[in-house]
Tab-separated table of C-alpha atoms in Angstrom:
chain	number	residue	atom	x	y	z
Z	477	MET	CA	97.241	87.210	59.238
Z	478	GLY	CA	94.891	90.013	57.912
Z	479	THR	CA	95.117	93.194	56.181
Z	480	GLU	CA	93.975	96.525	57.509
Z	481	MET	CA	94.853	99.505	58.096
Z	482	PRO	CA	96.752	101.209	61.401
Z	483	VAL	CA	94.186	101.340	63.663
Z	484	ALA	CA	94.074	105.185	64.235
Z	485	ASN	CA	93.523	105.645	60.940
Z	486	LEU	CA	90.695	103.539	60.710
Z	487	GLU	CA	89.018	103.979	63.977
Z	488	ALA	CA	89.252	108.030	63.368
Z	489	SER	CA	87.344	107.442	60.186
Z	490	ARG	CA	84.417	105.086	61.757
Z	491	VAL	CA	84.058	107.633	64.531
Z	492	ARG	CA	83.681	110.483	61.985
Z	493	LEU	CA	81.415	108.252	60.146
Z	494	GLU	CA	79.134	107.694	62.950
Z	495	GLU	CA	79.177	110.932	63.869
Z	496	LEU	CA	77.546	112.480	60.022
Z	497	LYS	CA	75.165	109.700	60.493
Z	498	ALA	CA	74.002	111.173	63.789
Z	499	THR	CA	74.092	114.714	62.154
Z	500	LYS	CA	72.124	113.445	59.208
Z	501	GLY	CA	69.343	111.898	61.022
Z	502	ARG	CA	68.955	115.239	63.045
Z	503	LEU	CA	69.221	117.348	60.155
Z	504	GLY	CA	66.248	115.300	58.306
Z	505	ARG	CA	63.952	115.851	61.793
Z	506	LEU	CA	64.426	119.648	61.679
Z	507	VAL	CA	63.430	119.297	57.667
Z	508	GLY	CA	59.985	117.910	58.887
Z	509	GLU	CA	59.731	119.818	61.278
Z	510	ALA	CA	60.475	122.772	59.089
Z	511	ARG	CA	57.462	121.380	55.998
Z	512	LYS	CA	55.068	120.596	58.951
Z	513	ASN	CA	55.394	124.721	60.213
Z	514	GLY	CA	55.586	125.865	56.450
Z	515	GLU	CA	58.946	127.258	56.548
Z	516	ASN	CA	61.772	127.435	54.007
Z	517	THR	CA	63.912	124.168	54.070
Z	518	GLU	CA	65.605	124.660	51.449
Z	519	GLU	CA	68.755	125.811	53.193
Z	520	LEU	CA	68.843	122.449	55.418
Z	521	VAL	CA	67.774	120.252	52.333
Z	522	ASN	CA	71.441	121.160	50.920
Z	523	GLU	CA	72.860	120.709	54.179
Z	524	VAL	CA	71.631	117.247	54.245
Z	525	GLN	CA	72.713	116.426	50.794
Z	526	ARG	CA	75.839	117.904	51.883
Z	527	VAL	CA	76.327	115.001	55.048
Z	528	ALA	CA	74.972	112.703	52.307
Z	529	GLY	CA	77.674	113.077	50.311
Z	530	GLU	CA	80.437	113.435	52.816
Z	531	ILE	CA	78.962	110.169	54.079
Z	532	LYS	CA	79.045	108.263	51.048
Z	533	GLN	CA	82.737	109.655	50.675
Z	534	LEU	CA	83.532	107.994	53.837
Z	535	GLN	CA	82.204	105.006	53.295
Z	536	LYS	CA	84.414	104.418	50.221
Z	537	LEU	CA	87.551	105.398	52.394
Z	538	VAL	CA	86.432	103.188	54.959
Z	539	LYS	CA	86.201	100.202	52.487
Z	540	LYS	CA	89.696	101.127	50.974
Z	541	GLN	CA	91.470	101.521	54.485
Z	542	LEU	CA	89.773	97.810	55.009
Z	543	ASN	CA	90.911	96.555	51.993
Z	544	GLN	CA	93.798	98.097	51.032
Z	545	GLY	CA	95.809	99.156	54.218
Z	546	VAL	CA	99.353	97.901	55.663
Z	547	THR	CA	99.696	94.439	56.393
Z	548	ARG	CA	100.166	93.477	60.161
Z	549	LYS	CA	99.347	90.830	62.476
Z	550	LYS	CA	96.023	91.525	65.030
Z	551	TRP	CA	96.873	91.258	68.750
Z	552	VAL	CA	95.125	88.817	70.151
Z	553	PRO	CA	95.357	88.376	73.955
Z	554	LYS	CA	98.054	85.671	75.554
Z	555	PRO	CA	96.950	83.075	77.940
Z	556	VAL	CA	97.397	84.525	81.748
Z	557	SER	CA	100.038	82.481	83.546
Z	558	ILE	CA	98.844	81.734	87.058
Z	559	PRO	CA	102.032	82.175	89.161
Z	560	HIS	CA	102.692	79.328	92.056
Z	561	ALA	CA	102.302	80.418	95.624
Z	562	ILE	CA	104.246	77.263	96.726
Z	563	ALA	CA	107.176	76.550	94.874
Z	564	LYS	CA	109.570	73.629	94.864
Z	565	GLN	CA	113.001	75.097	95.842
Z	566	ALA	CA	115.055	72.774	97.756
Z	567	GLN	CA	115.732	73.284	101.744
Z	568	SER	CA	118.740	71.846	103.555
Z	569	GLN	CA	118.426	74.439	106.876
Z	570	PRO	CA	116.233	73.862	109.890
Z	571	ILE	CA	113.007	76.464	109.981
Z	572	THR	CA	111.401	78.680	112.796
Z	573	VAL	CA	108.213	80.445	112.194
Z	574	GLU	CA	107.714	83.154	114.350
Z	575	PRO	CA	105.087	86.153	113.850
Z	576	VAL	CA	107.090	89.125	112.158
Z	577	GLY	CA	108.904	91.558	114.437
Z	578	ALA	CA	110.269	94.788	113.558
Z	579	GLN	CA	113.908	93.492	112.786
Z	580	ASN	CA	112.654	91.815	110.056
Z	581	LEU	CA	109.772	93.588	108.651
Z	582	ASP	CA	111.750	95.158	105.442
Z	583	ALA	CA	113.196	91.558	105.012
Z	584	ALA	CA	109.380	89.940	105.104
Z	585	GLU	CA	108.601	92.978	102.397
Z	586	ALA	CA	111.294	91.704	100.189
Z	587	TYR	CA	110.474	88.424	100.172
Z	588	VAL	CA	106.875	89.012	98.900
Z	589	ALA	CA	107.957	91.570	96.248
Z	590	GLY	CA	110.690	89.041	95.400
Z	591	HIS	CA	108.036	85.824	94.913
Z	592	PRO	CA	106.175	85.436	92.002
Z	593	GLY	CA	102.949	84.278	93.415
Z	594	ALA	CA	102.504	87.259	95.676
Z	595	SER	CA	99.721	90.151	95.338
Z	596	ILE	CA	99.556	93.167	96.897
Z	597	TRP	CA	97.381	91.643	99.708
Z	598	HIS	CA	100.637	89.663	100.717
Z	599	ARG	CA	102.571	92.324	102.243
Z	600	PRO	CA	102.877	93.404	105.958
Z	601	LEU	CA	101.716	96.826	105.331
Z	602	VAL	CA	98.784	95.575	104.487
Z	603	SER	CA	98.123	93.535	107.436
Z	604	SER	CA	99.043	96.536	109.496
Z	605	PHE	CA	96.111	98.525	107.688
Z	606	ILE	CA	93.886	96.394	108.486
Z	607	GLU	CA	94.868	96.281	112.081
Z	608	LYS	CA	95.019	100.135	112.450
Z	609	THR	CA	91.986	100.934	110.700
Z	610	TYR	CA	89.637	97.723	112.341
Z	611	GLY	CA	91.600	96.868	115.394
Z	612	HIS	CA	91.436	93.088	114.595
Z	613	GLU	CA	94.324	90.877	116.137
Z	614	THR	CA	96.528	89.884	113.145
Z	615	GLN	CA	99.330	87.629	112.713
Z	616	PHE	CA	102.022	87.688	109.592
Z	617	LEU	CA	104.206	84.122	110.308
Z	618	CYS	CA	107.523	84.464	108.539
Z	619	ALA	CA	109.511	81.162	108.190
Z	620	SER	CA	113.173	81.645	108.690
Z	621	ALA	CA	115.926	79.768	107.808
Z	622	ARG	CA	118.987	79.144	110.512
Z	623	ASP	CA	121.091	82.000	108.137
Z	624	GLY	CA	118.193	84.173	109.121
Z	625	SER	CA	116.743	84.415	105.093
Z	626	ILE	CA	112.991	84.376	105.041
Z	627	VAL	CA	111.786	81.497	102.735
Z	628	GLY	CA	108.110	81.941	103.718
Z	629	VAL	CA	105.176	83.803	105.067
Z	630	LEU	CA	101.455	83.998	105.979
Z	631	PRO	CA	99.520	86.837	106.904
Z	632	LEU	CA	96.547	85.462	109.175
Z	633	VAL	CA	93.674	88.343	110.314
Z	634	GLN	CA	90.974	87.374	113.361
Z	635	LEU	CA	87.259	88.360	112.750
Z	636	LYS	CA	84.768	88.000	115.648
Z	637	SER	CA	81.397	88.998	116.093
Z	638	ARG	CA	78.606	87.529	117.785
Z	639	LEU	CA	76.363	87.722	114.312
Z	640	PHE	CA	78.880	86.109	112.383
Z	641	GLY	CA	81.241	84.013	114.527
Z	642	ASN	CA	85.441	83.835	114.918
Z	643	PHE	CA	87.519	83.118	112.513
Z	644	LEU	CA	91.111	83.644	110.972
Z	645	VAL	CA	91.378	84.817	107.360
Z	646	SER	CA	93.905	85.136	104.711
Z	647	MET	CA	93.265	87.754	103.845
Z	648	PRO	CA	89.753	89.503	104.486
Z	649	TYR	CA	88.222	92.309	102.140
Z	650	PHE	CA	90.486	90.876	99.259
Z	651	ASN	CA	90.592	88.505	96.125
Z	652	TYR	CA	94.261	87.050	97.166
Z	653	GLY	CA	96.170	85.733	100.480
Z	654	GLY	CA	97.162	82.401	101.730
Z	655	VAL	CA	101.043	81.106	102.030
Z	656	LEU	CA	103.861	82.164	100.004
Z	657	ALA	CA	106.493	79.519	100.512
Z	658	ASP	CA	109.354	78.065	98.897
Z	659	ASN	CA	108.675	75.086	98.905
Z	660	PRO	CA	105.492	72.212	100.352
Z	661	GLU	CA	107.405	71.379	103.374
Z	662	ILE	CA	107.928	74.890	104.929
Z	663	ALA	CA	104.161	75.874	103.950
Z	664	ALA	CA	103.042	72.954	106.023
Z	665	GLU	CA	105.286	74.569	109.035
Z	666	LEU	CA	103.361	77.782	108.096
Z	667	LEU	CA	100.154	76.081	108.067
Z	668	THR	CA	100.666	74.068	111.358
Z	669	LYS	CA	101.253	77.070	112.902
Z	670	ALA	CA	98.146	79.186	112.140
Z	671	GLU	CA	96.360	76.037	113.574
Z	672	GLN	CA	97.867	75.978	116.810
Z	673	TRP	CA	96.508	80.050	116.821
Z	674	ARG	CA	93.373	79.028	115.719
Z	675	GLN	CA	93.029	76.587	118.517
Z	676	GLU	CA	94.296	79.309	121.014
Z	677	LEU	CA	91.957	81.943	120.111
Z	678	GLN	CA	89.358	79.169	119.585
Z	679	ALA	CA	88.461	80.319	116.353
Z	680	GLY	CA	86.168	78.476	113.948
Z	681	HIS	CA	88.302	78.083	110.660
Z	682	VAL	CA	91.276	79.117	109.115
Z	683	GLU	CA	90.304	80.514	105.514
Z	684	LEU	CA	92.998	80.801	102.799
Z	685	ARG	CA	92.774	82.452	99.469
Z	686	PHE	CA	94.832	80.958	96.901
Z	687	CYS	CA	94.061	81.655	92.855
Z	688	GLN	CA	95.747	78.072	91.938
Z	689	ASP	CA	95.090	74.671	93.335
Z	690	ASN	CA	98.253	73.914	95.878
Z	691	THR	CA	96.732	70.352	96.691
Z	692	LEU	CA	97.160	70.434	99.818
Z	693	GLY	CA	94.567	68.143	101.055
Z	694	LEU	CA	92.296	70.446	102.870
Z	695	PRO	CA	88.647	71.034	102.319
Z	696	GLN	CA	88.271	73.566	99.780
Z	697	ARG	CA	85.763	75.998	97.620
Z	698	THR	CA	85.785	76.639	94.319
Z	699	ASP	CA	82.821	78.793	93.179
Z	700	LYS	CA	84.262	81.728	92.761
Z	701	VAL	CA	86.511	82.677	89.510
Z	702	SER	CA	88.482	86.182	88.811
Z	703	PHE	CA	89.285	87.770	85.653
Z	704	TRP	CA	92.626	88.179	84.355
Z	705	LEU	CA	93.198	89.785	80.506
Z	706	SER	CA	96.724	90.208	79.479
Z	707	LEU	CA	97.530	93.443	77.750
Z	708	PRO	CA	99.675	94.798	74.953
Z	709	SER	CA	102.383	97.654	74.926
Z	710	GLU	CA	99.407	99.597	72.936
Z	711	ALA	CA	95.817	100.653	73.362
Z	712	ALA	CA	95.397	100.602	70.191
Z	713	ASP	CA	96.170	97.112	69.825
Z	714	LEU	CA	93.462	96.549	72.619
Z	715	TRP	CA	91.058	98.314	71.282
Z	716	ASP	CA	91.223	96.436	67.951
Z	717	SER	CA	91.215	92.938	69.711
Z	718	PHE	CA	87.946	93.845	70.749
Z	719	GLN	CA	84.304	92.855	69.023
Z	720	PRO	CA	82.452	95.510	67.620
Z	721	LYS	CA	79.641	95.493	69.678
Z	722	LEU	CA	81.626	95.741	72.204
Z	723	ARG	CA	83.671	99.211	70.797
Z	724	ALA	CA	80.012	99.959	70.263
Z	725	GLN	CA	79.051	99.991	73.532
Z	726	VAL	CA	82.308	101.687	74.346
Z	727	ARG	CA	81.356	104.397	72.045
Z	728	ARG	CA	77.229	105.037	73.608
Z	729	GLY	CA	79.108	105.478	76.885
Z	730	GLU	CA	81.571	107.819	75.801
Z	731	ARG	CA	78.836	110.240	73.972
Z	732	GLU	CA	77.122	110.005	77.310
Z	733	MET	CA	80.112	110.764	79.415
Z	734	THR	CA	81.188	114.734	79.790
Z	735	GLU	CA	84.352	113.693	82.428
Z	736	PHE	CA	86.666	110.991	83.064
Z	737	ALA	CA	89.310	111.048	85.861
Z	738	ILE	CA	91.857	109.194	87.862
Z	739	GLY	CA	93.475	110.844	91.110
Z	740	GLY	CA	93.953	110.363	94.832
Z	741	GLU	CA	92.127	111.239	97.974
Z	742	GLU	CA	90.807	114.308	96.022
Z	743	LEU	CA	88.401	112.016	94.315
Z	744	LEU	CA	87.323	110.384	97.566
Z	745	ASP	CA	84.006	111.961	98.239
Z	746	GLU	CA	82.653	111.422	94.817
Z	747	PHE	CA	83.780	108.109	94.795
Z	748	TYR	CA	81.640	107.083	97.901
Z	749	ARG	CA	79.039	108.778	97.000
Z	750	VAL	CA	78.863	106.402	93.928
Z	751	PHE	CA	80.187	103.460	96.032
Z	752	SER	CA	78.085	103.448	98.886
Z	753	VAL	CA	74.601	103.972	96.605
Z	754	ASN	CA	75.428	101.234	94.943
Z	755	MET	CA	76.310	98.919	97.885
Z	756	ARG	CA	72.565	99.485	99.337
Z	757	ASP	CA	70.865	99.292	96.155
Z	758	LEU	CA	73.078	95.417	96.218
Z	759	GLY	CA	71.701	94.883	99.667
Z	760	THR	CA	75.725	94.971	101.023
Z	761	PRO	CA	77.329	96.636	103.773
Z	762	VAL	CA	79.631	99.263	102.905
Z	763	TYR	CA	83.154	99.992	104.285
Z	764	GLY	CA	83.558	103.558	105.818
Z	765	LYS	CA	84.828	105.996	103.782
Z	766	GLY	CA	87.740	105.853	106.285
Z	767	PHE	CA	88.502	102.705	105.206
Z	768	PHE	CA	89.559	103.389	101.327
Z	769	ARG	CA	91.334	106.596	102.828
Z	770	ASN	CA	93.559	104.746	104.772
Z	771	LEU	CA	94.135	102.280	101.970
Z	772	LEU	CA	94.788	104.930	99.896
Z	773	GLU	CA	97.352	106.225	102.039
Z	774	THR	CA	98.725	102.829	102.886
Z	775	LEU	CA	99.599	101.665	98.978
Z	776	ASN	CA	100.504	105.380	97.974
Z	777	GLY	CA	101.457	105.264	94.728
Z	778	GLU	CA	100.112	101.520	93.715
Z	779	ALA	CA	96.215	102.468	94.202
Z	780	TRP	CA	94.271	105.276	92.526
Z	781	LEU	CA	90.688	106.270	92.452
Z	782	ALA	CA	88.808	106.544	89.013
Z	783	VAL	CA	85.342	108.812	88.723
Z	784	VAL	CA	83.229	108.967	85.514
Z	785	LYS	CA	80.904	112.073	85.227
Z	786	ILE	CA	77.272	112.924	83.101
Z	787	GLN	CA	76.744	116.401	82.960
Z	788	GLY	CA	78.662	117.352	86.458
Z	789	LYS	CA	77.614	114.215	88.316
Z	790	ALA	CA	79.376	111.186	89.309
Z	791	VAL	CA	77.725	108.082	88.052
Z	792	GLY	CA	80.767	105.227	88.296
Z	793	CYS	CA	83.470	105.059	90.132
Z	794	ALA	CA	86.560	102.368	90.928
Z	795	PHE	CA	88.831	101.754	93.275
Z	796	LEU	CA	92.067	100.027	91.342
Z	797	THR	CA	95.333	98.550	93.020
Z	798	GLY	CA	98.940	98.232	90.820
Z	799	TYR	CA	101.761	95.416	91.899
Z	800	ARG	CA	104.282	94.502	90.146
Z	801	SER	CA	102.898	93.547	86.472
Z	802	ARG	CA	99.418	93.203	87.067
Z	803	MET	CA	96.736	95.925	87.854
Z	804	GLU	CA	93.152	95.038	90.023
Z	805	ILE	CA	90.040	96.918	90.412
Z	806	PRO	CA	88.830	95.106	93.388
Z	807	TRP	CA	85.594	97.495	93.775
Z	808	ALA	CA	83.835	99.234	91.111
Z	809	SER	CA	79.936	100.581	91.093
Z	810	THR	CA	77.614	102.483	88.796
Z	811	LEU	CA	74.256	104.136	89.473
Z	812	ARG	CA	71.654	101.840	88.198
Z	813	ASN	CA	69.703	104.767	86.703
Z	814	TYR	CA	72.648	105.546	84.526
Z	815	ASN	CA	73.287	101.587	83.324
Z	816	HIS	CA	71.338	102.430	79.664
Z	817	THR	CA	73.870	104.880	78.671
Z	818	SER	CA	76.801	102.176	78.716
Z	819	ILE	CA	78.484	104.750	81.164
Z	820	ASN	CA	80.639	101.038	82.808
Z	821	MET	CA	81.956	100.445	79.272
Z	822	ILE	CA	83.749	103.813	78.678
Z	823	MET	CA	84.713	103.842	82.439
Z	824	TYR	CA	86.382	100.270	82.163
Z	825	TRP	CA	87.518	101.185	78.498
Z	826	LYS	CA	89.371	104.067	80.038
Z	827	ILE	CA	90.641	102.475	83.086
Z	828	LEU	CA	92.464	99.434	80.748
Z	829	GLU	CA	93.928	102.500	78.387
Z	830	PHE	CA	95.533	103.880	81.816
Z	831	ALA	CA	96.691	100.415	82.810
Z	832	VAL	CA	97.933	100.012	79.075
Z	833	GLN	CA	99.551	103.667	79.412
Z	834	GLN	CA	101.393	102.888	83.158
Z	835	GLY	CA	102.767	99.617	81.674
Z	836	PHE	CA	100.969	96.478	83.263
Z	837	ARG	CA	101.567	93.923	81.733
Z	838	VAL	CA	97.836	92.030	83.296
Z	839	PHE	CA	94.559	93.366	84.583
Z	840	ASP	CA	92.730	91.573	86.812
Z	841	PHE	CA	88.786	91.930	86.921
Z	842	GLY	CA	88.015	90.953	90.310
Z	843	ARG	CA	86.424	88.469	91.391
Z	844	CYS	CA	82.608	87.380	91.058
Z	845	SER	CA	80.297	83.600	90.303
Z	846	GLU	CA	80.010	81.529	87.149
Z	847	ASP	CA	76.200	82.418	87.237
Z	848	ALA	CA	76.352	86.211	88.163
Z	849	GLY	CA	76.041	89.252	85.289
Z	850	THR	CA	79.457	89.864	86.139
Z	851	TYR	CA	80.794	86.956	84.814
Z	852	ARG	CA	79.778	87.616	81.323
Z	853	PHE	CA	80.394	91.188	81.685
Z	854	LYS	CA	84.240	90.702	82.493
Z	855	GLN	CA	84.657	87.894	80.137
Z	856	GLN	CA	83.594	90.374	77.168
Z	857	TRP	CA	86.174	92.056	77.632
Z	858	GLY	CA	88.715	88.959	76.394
Z	859	ALA	CA	89.741	87.992	80.235
Z	860	GLU	CA	90.180	84.389	80.823
Z	861	PRO	CA	88.312	83.072	83.765
Z	862	VAL	CA	91.104	82.202	87.243
Z	863	LYS	CA	89.384	79.779	89.273
Z	864	LEU	CA	89.829	80.436	93.105
Z	865	TYR	CA	90.774	78.086	95.448
Z	866	TRP	CA	89.779	78.420	99.162
Z	867	ASP	CA	91.002	76.126	101.381
Z	868	TYR	CA	89.933	75.670	104.997
Z	869	LEU	CA	91.834	74.554	108.444
Z	870	LEU	CA	89.062	72.957	110.022
Z	871	PRO	CA	88.206	70.760	113.003
Z	872	GLU	CA	87.362	67.534	112.405
Z	873	GLU	CA	83.833	66.775	110.918
Z	874	LYS	CA	83.109	70.775	110.780
Z	875	ALA	CA	81.062	71.645	107.718
Z	876	LEU	CA	83.037	74.365	105.057
Z	877	PRO	CA	81.821	77.820	106.267
Z	878	LYS	CA	78.399	79.334	104.637
Z	879	LEU	CA	79.073	83.037	104.482
Z	880	ASN	CA	77.677	84.374	101.011
Z	881	PRO	CA	74.653	86.320	100.535
Z	882	LYS	CA	73.105	82.941	98.577
Z	883	ASN	CA	72.769	81.502	102.362
Z	884	PRO	CA	68.530	81.790	103.152
Z	885	LYS	CA	69.839	83.135	106.517
Z	886	PHE	CA	70.993	86.200	105.071
Z	887	ARG	CA	68.346	86.603	102.265
Z	888	VAL	CA	65.979	88.438	104.760
Z	889	MET	CA	68.864	90.763	105.744
Z	890	ILE	CA	69.995	91.717	101.988
Z	891	ALA	CA	66.093	92.525	101.629
Z	892	VAL	CA	65.925	94.962	104.466
Z	893	TRP	CA	69.104	96.706	103.856
Z	894	GLN	CA	68.182	97.177	99.900
Z	895	ARG	CA	64.777	99.479	101.472
Z	896	MET	CA	67.331	101.551	103.834
Z	897	PRO	CA	68.356	105.237	103.242
Z	898	VAL	CA	71.712	105.888	102.223
Z	899	TRP	CA	72.462	107.684	104.937
Z	900	LEU	CA	71.459	104.844	107.439
Z	901	ALA	CA	73.005	101.998	105.336
Z	902	ASN	CA	76.661	104.647	105.619
Z	903	LEU	CA	76.336	104.807	108.978
Z	904	ILE	CA	75.472	100.991	110.141
Z	905	GLY	CA	77.354	99.154	107.096
Z	906	PRO	CA	81.192	99.874	108.363
Z	907	HIS	CA	80.297	98.234	111.689
Z	908	ILE	CA	79.009	95.391	109.979
Z	909	VAL	CA	81.536	94.867	107.382
Z	910	LYS	CA	84.124	94.932	109.005
Z	911	VAL	CA	84.292	91.442	111.034
Z	912	LEU	CA	82.780	90.053	107.498
Z	913	PRO	CA	85.862	88.456	105.359
């Protein structure tokens, strides 16, 4: 247990101290210029001395606040709890597995809402969003007991193209999906039905996206991770848990930032302007603006856009979702020309503040590869890596799919895309990305 003043008082002193040091440096340069030009420097020198005196007094105050503060335990993030997608409840009734119908759509939504392992992407309305936006074939499989109660679900989407092939995903475009079930036997029934649909469609595989190992005995990929950060009830406690270097980077971004906003469709144009440029720079086809508009509408009240500006220009953006106790950031971008300003640091801090204020208990930074720069970026906030397990239903002896940017097959395409004008990338990209998982 350490000793320190309430964070707000101590942090205010530190911020003021940094401001005074910057002022002293600026005044010192003005004194030098005045002397060089033969001007009177008396007034400037007096101001430098006044600021230096204030700095000295404030340094003493900070030391006193550190040494004589109120004793309290420093908040540290708790280990995250990964909920199980497949429970171990007893099942005495026989079950049937059928695609959801209009008569049990509300019951399916309620089942997802009550399942501890569910994500926002498991919801039937998200499957409907994909079908409406891109016209893909979808099935939302429901396992029902004899009494009519739902005991398991599995959302599936078919992606089919000449370029990338024919396959099923639960869920494409998003980080999570797969089976939700009351027990492994029900999960097996849902997977049997999924395999039947795969064969009917002559699809190459079924991809199931989990954030835990459900020991299904299926071929599996584990090369991706997400990062989850437990959140306190007060943003000041979260701020105090950061390393000094991280706080300094956030303050640097705060000095550069002139505006930050969280909202809805009114921010879509600015969000998309930043997001599409960044995707082009990464060599990745971009979703169309309509994709995000429809998703905001579908997740009404559970999705937000964030935009950060420098001198009136949007230079950073994010798409946020919130479901039950967890806020997720599936997409975020900043313009490369502004990375030196640490604008991404202040954007993420403002988003974390918003998550705490909205009462979320976990913040999900989204997925990345273990060797990527984004891995270290997410880790520095104190977040905990959560390994992702993607299971596959495959024909016998068929290899795991290799639809990822590291595949040599796609390296030339990525290099070409990075040199493409943004307007052309925005025109072509949505037609390509809709068939990419």
